[in-house]
Coordinates of C-alpha atoms and ligand atoms in Angstrom, one line a residue:
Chain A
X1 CA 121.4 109.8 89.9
X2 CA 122.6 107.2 88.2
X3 CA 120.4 103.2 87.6
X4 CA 122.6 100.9 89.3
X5 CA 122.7 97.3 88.9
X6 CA 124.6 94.4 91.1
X7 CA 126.6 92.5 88.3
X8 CA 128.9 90.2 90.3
X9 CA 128.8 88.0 94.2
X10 CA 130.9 86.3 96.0
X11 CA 131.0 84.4 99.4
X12 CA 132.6 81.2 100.6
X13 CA 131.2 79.0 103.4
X14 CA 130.8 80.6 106.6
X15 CA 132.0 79.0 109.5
X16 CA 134.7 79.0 112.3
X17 CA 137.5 79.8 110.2
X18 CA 140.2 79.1 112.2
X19 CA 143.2 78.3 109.3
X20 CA 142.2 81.7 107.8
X21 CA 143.6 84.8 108.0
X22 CA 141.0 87.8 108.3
X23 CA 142.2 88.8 104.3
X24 CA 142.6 86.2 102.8
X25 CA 139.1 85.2 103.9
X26 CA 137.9 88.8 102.7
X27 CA 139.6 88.2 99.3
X28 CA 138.7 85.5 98.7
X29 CA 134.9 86.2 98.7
X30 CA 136.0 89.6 96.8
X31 CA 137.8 87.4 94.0
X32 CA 134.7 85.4 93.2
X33 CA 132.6 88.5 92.9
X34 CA 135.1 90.0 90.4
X35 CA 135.0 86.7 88.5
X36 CA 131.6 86.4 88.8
X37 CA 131.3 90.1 87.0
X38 CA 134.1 89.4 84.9
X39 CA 136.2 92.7 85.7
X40 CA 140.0 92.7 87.2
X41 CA 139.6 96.0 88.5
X42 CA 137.5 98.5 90.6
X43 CA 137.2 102.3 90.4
X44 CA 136.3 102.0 94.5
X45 CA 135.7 99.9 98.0
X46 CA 133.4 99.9 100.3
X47 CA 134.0 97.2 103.4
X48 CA 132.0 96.7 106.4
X49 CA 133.3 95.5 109.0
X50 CA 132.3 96.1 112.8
X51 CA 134.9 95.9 115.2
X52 CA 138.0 94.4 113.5
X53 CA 140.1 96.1 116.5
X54 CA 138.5 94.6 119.2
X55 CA 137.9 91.1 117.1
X56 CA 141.4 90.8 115.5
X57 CA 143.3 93.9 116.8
X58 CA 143.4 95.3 112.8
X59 CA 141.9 98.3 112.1
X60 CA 142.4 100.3 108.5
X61 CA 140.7 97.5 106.8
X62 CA 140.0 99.9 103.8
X63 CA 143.8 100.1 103.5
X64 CA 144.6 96.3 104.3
X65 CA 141.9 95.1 101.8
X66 CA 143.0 97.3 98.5
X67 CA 146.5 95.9 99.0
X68 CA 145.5 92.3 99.1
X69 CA 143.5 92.1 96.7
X70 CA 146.1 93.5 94.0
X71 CA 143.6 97.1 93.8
X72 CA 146.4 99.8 94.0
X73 CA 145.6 103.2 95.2
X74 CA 142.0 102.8 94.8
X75 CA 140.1 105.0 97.5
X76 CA 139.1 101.8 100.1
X77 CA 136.9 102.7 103.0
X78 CA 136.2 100.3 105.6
X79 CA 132.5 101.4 107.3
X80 CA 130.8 100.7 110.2
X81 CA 127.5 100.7 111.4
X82 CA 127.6 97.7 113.9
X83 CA 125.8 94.9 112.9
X84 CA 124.4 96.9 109.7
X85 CA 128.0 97.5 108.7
X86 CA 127.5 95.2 105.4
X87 CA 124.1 97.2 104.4
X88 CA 125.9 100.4 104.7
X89 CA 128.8 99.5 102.8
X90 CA 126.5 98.5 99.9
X91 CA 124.6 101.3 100.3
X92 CA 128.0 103.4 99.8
X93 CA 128.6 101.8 97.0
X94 CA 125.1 102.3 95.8
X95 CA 125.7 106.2 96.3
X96 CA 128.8 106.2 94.3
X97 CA 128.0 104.5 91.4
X98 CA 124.4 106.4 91.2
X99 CA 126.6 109.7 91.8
X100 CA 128.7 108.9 88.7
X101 CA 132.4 109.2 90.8
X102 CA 133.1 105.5 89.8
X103 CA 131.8 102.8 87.6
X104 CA 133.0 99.8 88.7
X105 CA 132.6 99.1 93.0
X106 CA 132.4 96.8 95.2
X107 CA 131.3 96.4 98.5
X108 CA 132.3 94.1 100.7
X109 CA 132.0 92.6 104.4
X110 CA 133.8 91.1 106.5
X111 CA 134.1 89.9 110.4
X112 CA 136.5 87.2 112.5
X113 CA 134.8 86.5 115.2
X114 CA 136.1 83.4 116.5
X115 CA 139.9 84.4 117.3
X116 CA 138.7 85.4 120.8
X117 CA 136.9 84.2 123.3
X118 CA 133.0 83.6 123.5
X119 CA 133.1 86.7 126.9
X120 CA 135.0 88.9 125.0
X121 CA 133.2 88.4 121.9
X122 CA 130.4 89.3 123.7
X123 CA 131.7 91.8 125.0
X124 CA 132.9 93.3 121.5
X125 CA 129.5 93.1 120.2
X126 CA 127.9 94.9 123.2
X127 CA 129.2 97.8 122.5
X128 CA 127.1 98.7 119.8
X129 CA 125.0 99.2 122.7
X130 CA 124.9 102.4 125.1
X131 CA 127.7 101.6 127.0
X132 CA 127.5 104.1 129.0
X133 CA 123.5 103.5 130.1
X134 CA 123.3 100.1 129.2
X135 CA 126.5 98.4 129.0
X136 CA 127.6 99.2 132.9
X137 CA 124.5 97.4 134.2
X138 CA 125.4 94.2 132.4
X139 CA 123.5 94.2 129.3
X140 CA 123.6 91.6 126.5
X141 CA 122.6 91.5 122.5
X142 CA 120.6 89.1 123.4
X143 CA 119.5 90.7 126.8
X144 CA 117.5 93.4 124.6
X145 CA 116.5 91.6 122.1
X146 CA 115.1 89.0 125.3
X147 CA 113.4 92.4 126.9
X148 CA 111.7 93.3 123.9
X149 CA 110.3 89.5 123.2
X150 CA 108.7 89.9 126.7
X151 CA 107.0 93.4 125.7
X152 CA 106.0 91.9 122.5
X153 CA 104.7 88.6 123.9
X154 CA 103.0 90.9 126.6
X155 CA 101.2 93.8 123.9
X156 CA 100.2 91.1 121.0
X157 CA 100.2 87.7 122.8
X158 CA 103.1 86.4 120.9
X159 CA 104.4 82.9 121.6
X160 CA 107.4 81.2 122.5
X161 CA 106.7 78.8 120.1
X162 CA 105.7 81.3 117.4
X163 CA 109.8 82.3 118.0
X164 CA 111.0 79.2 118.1
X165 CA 109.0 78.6 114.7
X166 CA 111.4 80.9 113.4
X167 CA 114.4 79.0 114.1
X168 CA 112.4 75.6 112.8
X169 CA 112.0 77.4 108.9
X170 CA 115.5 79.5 109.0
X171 CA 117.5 76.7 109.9
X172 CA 115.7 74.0 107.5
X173 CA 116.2 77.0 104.7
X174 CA 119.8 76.9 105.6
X175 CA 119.7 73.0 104.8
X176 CA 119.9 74.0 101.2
X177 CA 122.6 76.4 101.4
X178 CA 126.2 75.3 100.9
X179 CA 127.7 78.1 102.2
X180 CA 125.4 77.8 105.8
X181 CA 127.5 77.3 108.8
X182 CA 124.9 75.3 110.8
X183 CA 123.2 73.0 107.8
X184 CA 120.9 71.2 110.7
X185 CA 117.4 70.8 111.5
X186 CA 116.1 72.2 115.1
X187 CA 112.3 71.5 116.3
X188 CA 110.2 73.2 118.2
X189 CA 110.8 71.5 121.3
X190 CA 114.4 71.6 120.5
X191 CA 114.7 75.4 120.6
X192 CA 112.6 75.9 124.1
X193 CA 114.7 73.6 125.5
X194 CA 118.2 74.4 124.8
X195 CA 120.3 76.6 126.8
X196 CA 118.9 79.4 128.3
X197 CA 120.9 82.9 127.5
X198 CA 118.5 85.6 128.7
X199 CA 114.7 84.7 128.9
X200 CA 112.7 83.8 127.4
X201 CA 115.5 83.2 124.6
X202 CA 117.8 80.3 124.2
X203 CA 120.7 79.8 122.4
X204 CA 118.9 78.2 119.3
X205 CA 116.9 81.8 119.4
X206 CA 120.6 83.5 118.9
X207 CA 122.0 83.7 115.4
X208 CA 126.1 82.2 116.3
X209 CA 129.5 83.7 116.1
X210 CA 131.3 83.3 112.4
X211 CA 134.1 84.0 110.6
X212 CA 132.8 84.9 107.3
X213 CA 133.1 87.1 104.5
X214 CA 130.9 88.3 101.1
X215 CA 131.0 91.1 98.3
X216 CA 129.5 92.2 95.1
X217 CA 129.8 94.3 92.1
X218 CA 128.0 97.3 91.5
X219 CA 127.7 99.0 88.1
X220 CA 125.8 101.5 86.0
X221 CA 122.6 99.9 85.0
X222 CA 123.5 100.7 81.2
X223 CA 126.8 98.9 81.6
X224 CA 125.0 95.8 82.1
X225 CA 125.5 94.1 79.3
X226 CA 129.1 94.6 78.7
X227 CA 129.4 91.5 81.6
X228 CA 128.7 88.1 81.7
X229 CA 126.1 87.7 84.0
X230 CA 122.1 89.4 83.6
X231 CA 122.0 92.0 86.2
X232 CA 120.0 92.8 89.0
X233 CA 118.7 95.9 89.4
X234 CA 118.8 98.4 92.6
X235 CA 115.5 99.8 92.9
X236 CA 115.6 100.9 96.5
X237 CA 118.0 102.3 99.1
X238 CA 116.6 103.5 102.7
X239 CA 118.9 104.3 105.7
X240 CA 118.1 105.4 109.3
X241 CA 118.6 105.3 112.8
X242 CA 116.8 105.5 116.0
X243 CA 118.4 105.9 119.9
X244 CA 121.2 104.5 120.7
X245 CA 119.8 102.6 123.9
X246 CA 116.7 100.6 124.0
X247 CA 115.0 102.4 126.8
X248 CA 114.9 105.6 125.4
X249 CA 112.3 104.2 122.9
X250 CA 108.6 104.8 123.5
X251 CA 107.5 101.8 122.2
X252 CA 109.4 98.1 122.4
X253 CA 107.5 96.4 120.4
X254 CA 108.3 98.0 117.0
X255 CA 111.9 99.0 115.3
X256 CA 111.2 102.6 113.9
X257 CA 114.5 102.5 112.1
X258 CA 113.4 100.2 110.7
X259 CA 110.3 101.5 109.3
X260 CA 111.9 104.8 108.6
X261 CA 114.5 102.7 106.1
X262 CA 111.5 100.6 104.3
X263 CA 109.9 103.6 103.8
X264 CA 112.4 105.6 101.9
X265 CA 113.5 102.5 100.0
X266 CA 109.6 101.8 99.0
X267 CA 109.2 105.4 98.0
X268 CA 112.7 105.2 96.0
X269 CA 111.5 101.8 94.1
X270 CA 108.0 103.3 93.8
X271 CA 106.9 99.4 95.3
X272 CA 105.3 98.8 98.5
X273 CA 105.5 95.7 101.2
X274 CA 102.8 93.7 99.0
X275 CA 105.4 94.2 96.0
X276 CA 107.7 92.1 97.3
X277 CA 108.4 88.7 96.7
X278 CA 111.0 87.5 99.2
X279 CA 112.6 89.1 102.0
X280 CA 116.1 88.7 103.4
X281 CA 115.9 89.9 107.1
X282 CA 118.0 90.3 109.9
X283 CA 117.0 87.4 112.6
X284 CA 119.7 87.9 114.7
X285 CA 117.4 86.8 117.1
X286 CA 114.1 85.2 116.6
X287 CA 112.5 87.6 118.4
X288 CA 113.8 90.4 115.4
X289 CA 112.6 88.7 112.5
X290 CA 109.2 88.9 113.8
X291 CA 109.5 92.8 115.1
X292 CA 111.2 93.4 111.7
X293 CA 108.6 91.6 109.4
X294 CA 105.7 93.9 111.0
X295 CA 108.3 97.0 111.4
X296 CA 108.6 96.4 107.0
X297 CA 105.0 96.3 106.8
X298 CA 105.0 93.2 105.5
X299 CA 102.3 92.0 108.3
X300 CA 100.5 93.5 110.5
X301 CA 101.6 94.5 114.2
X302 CA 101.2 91.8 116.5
X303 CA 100.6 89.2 113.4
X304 CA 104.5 88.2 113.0
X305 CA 104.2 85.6 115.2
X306 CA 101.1 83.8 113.8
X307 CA 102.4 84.2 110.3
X308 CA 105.5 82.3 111.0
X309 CA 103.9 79.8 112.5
X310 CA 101.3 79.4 109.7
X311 CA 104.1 78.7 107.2
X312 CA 103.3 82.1 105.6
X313 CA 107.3 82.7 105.8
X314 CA 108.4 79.2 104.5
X315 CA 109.8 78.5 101.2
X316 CA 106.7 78.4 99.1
X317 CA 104.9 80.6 101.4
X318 CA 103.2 83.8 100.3
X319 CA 106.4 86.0 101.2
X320 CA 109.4 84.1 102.1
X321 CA 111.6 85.1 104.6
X322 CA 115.5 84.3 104.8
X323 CA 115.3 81.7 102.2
X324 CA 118.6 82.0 102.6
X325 CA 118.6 80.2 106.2
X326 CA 118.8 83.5 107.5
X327 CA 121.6 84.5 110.2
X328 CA 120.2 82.0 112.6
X329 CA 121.5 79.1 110.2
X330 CA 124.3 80.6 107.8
X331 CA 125.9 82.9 110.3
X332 CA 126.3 86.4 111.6
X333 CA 129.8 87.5 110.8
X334 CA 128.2 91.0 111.6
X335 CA 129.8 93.2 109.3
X336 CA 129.8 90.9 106.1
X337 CA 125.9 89.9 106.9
X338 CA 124.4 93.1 105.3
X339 CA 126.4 92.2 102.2
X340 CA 125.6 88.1 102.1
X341 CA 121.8 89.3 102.0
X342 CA 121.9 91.2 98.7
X343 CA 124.5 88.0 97.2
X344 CA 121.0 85.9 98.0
X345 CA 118.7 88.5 96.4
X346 CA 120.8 88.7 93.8
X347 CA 121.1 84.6 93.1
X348 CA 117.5 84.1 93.3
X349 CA 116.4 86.9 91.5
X350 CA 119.1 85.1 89.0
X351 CA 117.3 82.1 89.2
X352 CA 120.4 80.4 90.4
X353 CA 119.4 79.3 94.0
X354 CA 119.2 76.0 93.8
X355 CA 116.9 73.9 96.0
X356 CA 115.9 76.7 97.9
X357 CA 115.0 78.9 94.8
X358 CA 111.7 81.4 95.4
X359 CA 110.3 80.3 92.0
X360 CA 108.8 83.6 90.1
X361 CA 110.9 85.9 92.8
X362 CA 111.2 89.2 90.9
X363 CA 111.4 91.9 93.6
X364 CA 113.6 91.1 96.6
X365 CA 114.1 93.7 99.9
X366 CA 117.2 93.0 102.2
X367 CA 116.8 94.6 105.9
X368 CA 120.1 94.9 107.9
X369 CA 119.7 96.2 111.4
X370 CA 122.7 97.5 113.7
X371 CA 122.6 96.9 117.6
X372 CA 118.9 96.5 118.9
X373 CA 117.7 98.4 116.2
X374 CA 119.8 101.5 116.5
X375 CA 120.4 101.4 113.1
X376 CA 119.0 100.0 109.8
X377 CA 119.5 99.5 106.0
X378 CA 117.0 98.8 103.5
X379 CA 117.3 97.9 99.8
X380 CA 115.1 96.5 97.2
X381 CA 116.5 95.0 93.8
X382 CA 114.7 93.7 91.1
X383 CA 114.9 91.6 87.8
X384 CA 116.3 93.7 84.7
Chain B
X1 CA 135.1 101.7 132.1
X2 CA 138.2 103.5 132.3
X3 CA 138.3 105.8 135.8
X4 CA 138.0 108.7 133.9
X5 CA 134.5 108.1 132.3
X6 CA 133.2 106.5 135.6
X7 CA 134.4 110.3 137.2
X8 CA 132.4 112.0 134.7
X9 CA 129.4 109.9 135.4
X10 CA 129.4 111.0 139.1
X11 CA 126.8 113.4 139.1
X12 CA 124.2 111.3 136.9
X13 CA 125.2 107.9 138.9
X14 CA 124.8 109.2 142.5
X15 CA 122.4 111.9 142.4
X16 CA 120.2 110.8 139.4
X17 CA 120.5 113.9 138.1
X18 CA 118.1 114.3 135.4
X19 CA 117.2 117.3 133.1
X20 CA 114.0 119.0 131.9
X21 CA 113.3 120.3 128.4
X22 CA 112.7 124.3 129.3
X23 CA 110.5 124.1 125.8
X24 CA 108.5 120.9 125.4
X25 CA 108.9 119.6 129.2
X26 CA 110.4 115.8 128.5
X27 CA 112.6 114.8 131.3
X28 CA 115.8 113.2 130.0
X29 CA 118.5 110.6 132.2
X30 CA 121.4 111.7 131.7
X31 CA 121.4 115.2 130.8
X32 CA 121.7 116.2 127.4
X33 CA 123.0 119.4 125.7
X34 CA 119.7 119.1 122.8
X35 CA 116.4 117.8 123.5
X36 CA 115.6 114.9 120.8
X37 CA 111.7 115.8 120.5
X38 CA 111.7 119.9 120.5
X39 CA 116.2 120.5 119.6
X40 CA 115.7 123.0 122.4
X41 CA 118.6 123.5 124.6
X42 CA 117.6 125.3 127.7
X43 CA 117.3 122.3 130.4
X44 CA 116.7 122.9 134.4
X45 CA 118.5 120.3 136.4
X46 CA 116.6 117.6 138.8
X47 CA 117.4 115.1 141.0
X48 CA 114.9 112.5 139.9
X49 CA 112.4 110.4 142.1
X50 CA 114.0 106.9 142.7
X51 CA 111.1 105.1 142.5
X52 CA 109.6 103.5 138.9
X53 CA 107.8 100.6 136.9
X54 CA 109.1 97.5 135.3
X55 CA 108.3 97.8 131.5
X56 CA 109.6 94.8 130.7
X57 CA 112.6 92.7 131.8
X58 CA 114.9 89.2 131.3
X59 CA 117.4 87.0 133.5
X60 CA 120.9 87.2 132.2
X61 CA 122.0 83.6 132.0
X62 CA 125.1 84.2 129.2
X63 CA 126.6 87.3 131.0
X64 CA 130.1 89.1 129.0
X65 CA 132.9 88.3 131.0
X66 CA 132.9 91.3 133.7
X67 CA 129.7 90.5 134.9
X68 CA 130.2 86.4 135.1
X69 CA 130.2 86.0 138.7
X70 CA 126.9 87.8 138.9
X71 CA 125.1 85.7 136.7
X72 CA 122.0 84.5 136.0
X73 CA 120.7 88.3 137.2
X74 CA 117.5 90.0 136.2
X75 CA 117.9 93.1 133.9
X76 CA 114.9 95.4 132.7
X77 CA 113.8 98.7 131.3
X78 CA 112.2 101.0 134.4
X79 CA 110.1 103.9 133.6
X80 CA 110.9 106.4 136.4
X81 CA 108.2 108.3 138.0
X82 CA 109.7 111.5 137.2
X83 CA 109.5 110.2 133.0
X84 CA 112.9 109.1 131.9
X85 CA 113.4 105.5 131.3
X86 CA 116.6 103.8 132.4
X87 CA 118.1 100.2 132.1
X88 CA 119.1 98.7 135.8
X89 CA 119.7 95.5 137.3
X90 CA 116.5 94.1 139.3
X91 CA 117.6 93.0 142.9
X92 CA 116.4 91.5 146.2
X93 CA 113.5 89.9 144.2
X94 CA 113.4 85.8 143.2
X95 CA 114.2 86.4 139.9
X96 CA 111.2 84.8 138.2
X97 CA 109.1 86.6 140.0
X98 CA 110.1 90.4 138.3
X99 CA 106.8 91.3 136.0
X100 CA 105.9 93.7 134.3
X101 CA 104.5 96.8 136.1
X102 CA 106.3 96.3 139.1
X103 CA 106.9 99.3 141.3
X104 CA 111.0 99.4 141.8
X105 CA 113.1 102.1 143.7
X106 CA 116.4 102.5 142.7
X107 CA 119.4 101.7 145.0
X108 CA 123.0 102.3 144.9
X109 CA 124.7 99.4 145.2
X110 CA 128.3 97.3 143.3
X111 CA 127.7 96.5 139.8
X112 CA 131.1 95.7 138.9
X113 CA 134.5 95.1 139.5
X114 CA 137.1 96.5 137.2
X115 CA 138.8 93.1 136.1
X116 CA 142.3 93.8 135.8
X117 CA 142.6 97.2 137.0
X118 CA 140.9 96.3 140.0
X119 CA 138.3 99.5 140.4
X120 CA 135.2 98.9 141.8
X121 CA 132.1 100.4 139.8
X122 CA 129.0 101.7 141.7
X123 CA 125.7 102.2 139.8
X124 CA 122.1 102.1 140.7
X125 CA 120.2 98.9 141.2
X126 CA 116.2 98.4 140.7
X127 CA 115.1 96.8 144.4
X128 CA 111.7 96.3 144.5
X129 CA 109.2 98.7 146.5
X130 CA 105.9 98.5 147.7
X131 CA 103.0 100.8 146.5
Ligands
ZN1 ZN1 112.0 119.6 124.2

């Protein structure tokens, strides 16, 4: 295998993009990734993308995407993995580059979610669910993600402040990112008493509906320094799944995908969890950044909670988590949010984040989760 | 779900029919053709228990749009007697007063209509039952 390095991102702000059309949003974020690289063409594609059918009624986005953005007969591919659709698409991209098929590829993401209504958006997302075992009795995203709060809150004595803490530090990260779609404060109190969605989560627990888009470049590591920007290195790559439906997991408290994904990507980087020195994660509920940071070994089991709330996750904490603002704050257009975590990594390990810059960051892991855990993607990248 | 899914869902919907790993022994709702701790494939076919535990639960307050009438309704995870786990709705019970560990038995009962096509679904539903 080949090093590979990320040489180029791109993402606009997220919001509800309601003047924009599903490609020109896409290429647009695609344009800036090229520019940022400084190439004009790519050897390959990789887009994720969830449910364009049921969001926009367009599938064939690999197809849809080449021709927009002026890349002729490349081979495009759009890819899906529910919510982790981003992560895989880098991860394809990864595995092309490293294979030696193309030098020059990008992945990209990209989701519409606000052309339909809030049921049927809903309902799209549910089925990267068992809709056969779980779906028919009425199930919601946040419905599992609620049921496994209550078994972690029951096992570990997790708090429903300790999840609403999570919401407090994602969305004041997000106050320093432009490209956030909700750039507001919340409190405590302000989280455990907005609307109730499935208990004991409320809707400032739930990461929102976005239209949104992101990409990057991916290159040989010894091509580096033929572009204009330092490169950032990819040190890690883990994938894996676990059962489809939440039920058929022994235990609810933990996301074994999860760990299964960190693993191979620690092993791959030869770093462990104390290597790292910021984490993009995916809180698309409270509740999951919590699972996730123990499921990364990054705390302890049962110790998510407390670490939250001891500011152990905040900007200037010992391992910052979703600097970025997270889903929560800048949005969950589900298949471009895999791709948006490694344009953060990338900036801050770049030293170009701003306000909300991790100062000293050097190794950064982005974990990208699909359904209620039925699927993740890990990757590490660190400074060249 | 379409009318043809729902008719292939029959036997598992009405009669809980479970399955039983002729290898390793874990009991799996629905059936399956490979068992996901052992791969064997040699299953004899049950009619599970209906009765269960709550292992852990929430009220659906934000339901999709088939099941908005319904809502809020209590969901949760029930580990059957007879081993598998399913995911039902938790009826005839206040709904803040569904914890954790409480025995259910599981009742057929409506859980949707159609929408436009106007079929009427049938599933189970978790009602609670006494020890
Ligand atoms: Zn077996």
């Amino acid at each position: 295998m080949r090093d590979v390095a990320v040489i180029g991102v791109g993402m606009q702000k997220w919001g509800e993009l309601w003047e924009r059309s599903t490609r020109d949003i896409f290429v647009e974020s695609a344009l800036l990734a090229m520019d940022d690289a400084g190439v004009n063409s790519l050897g390959a594609m990789y887009i994720g993308s969830m449910t364009p059918g049921l969001f926009t009624s367009q599938e064939h986005l690999g197809s849809v995407m080449a021709d927009y953005l002026g890349q002729k007969n490349i081979p495009s591919a759009r890819v899906e993995s529910a919510c982790a659709s981003g992560g895989l698409a880098f991860r394809m991209a990864f595995m092309d580059v490293a294979s030696g098929m193309h030098d020059v590829v990008l992945a990209g993401g990209i989701e519409k979610m606000t052309d339909i209504g809030g049921g049927d958006a809903t309902h799209a997302l549910a089925t990267a669910a068992d809709m056969q075992w779980e779906g028919v009795q009425g199930v919601t995203f946040p419905g599992l993600y609620a049921m496994m709060a209550v078994a972690h809150m029951n096992k570990y004595g997790t708090t429903r402040e300790q999840l609403a803490a999570v919401a407090v530090k994602n969305h004041h990260n997000g106050t320093m990112n432009p490209r956030a779609q909700f750039r507001m404060e919340v409190t405590v109190e302000g989280v455990i008493n907005s609307t109730k969605v499935a208990d004991p989560l409320n809707i400032l627990d739930c990461s929102p509906i976005t239209d949104g888009a992101a990409a990057v470049i991916l290159v040989p590591a010894d091509m580096v320094k033929k572009f204009k920007k330092p490169g950032v290195k990819v040190i890690g790559s883990g994938h894996a799944t676990d059962t489809i439906a939440l039920h058929d997991r022994e235990d609810l408290t933990t996301l074994s995908a999860v760990t299964e994904a960190a693993e191979q990507a620690y092993k791959m980087s030869e770093k462990d969890a104390k290597d790292i020195d910021l984490a993009e994660v995916h809180d698309c509920f409270t509740i999951a950044e919590i699972i996730v940071s123990e499921s990364l070994g990054l705390f302890e089991r049962g110790k998510g909670g407390p670490a939250v709330e001891a500011g152990e996750t905040s900007l200037g904490g010992r391992i910052p988590i979703n600097a970025s603002g997270g889903l929560k704050s800048k949005g969950h257009p589900v298949g471009a949010t895999g791709v948006a975590q490694i344009v953060e990594l990338t900036e801050q390990l770049r030293g170009e984040a701003g306000d909300r810059q991790v100062s000293g960051a050097r190794v950064g892991l982005a974990q990208n989760m699909g359904g209620s855990g039925g699927s993740s993607l890990v990757h590490i990248l660190e400074v060249m | 779900m379409p009318t043809a899914r729902s008719w292939r869902a029959y036997p598992q919907t009405y009669r809980l029919e479970a399955a039983r790993c002729s290898k390793c022994g874990k009991a799996f709702f629905p059936p399956r053709l490979v068992c996901n701790k052992c791969n064997g494939r040699q299953f004899e076919h049950f009619d599970m228990k209906r009765t269960g535990k709550v292992v852990t639960h929430t009220i659906i307050r934000t339901p999709s749009d088939e099941f908005s009438g319904q809502a809020p309704f209590a969901l949760g995870i029930i580990q059957m007697d007879d081993g598998p786990r399913l995911t039902s709705q938790i009826v005839d019970v206040p709904l803040e007063d569904v914890r954790i560990g409480m025995p259910v038995k599981l009742e057929f009962r409506r859980v949707s209509s159609e929408g436009e096509a106007g079929a009427i679904q049938y599933g189970h539903k978790a009602v609670p039952a006494r020890d």
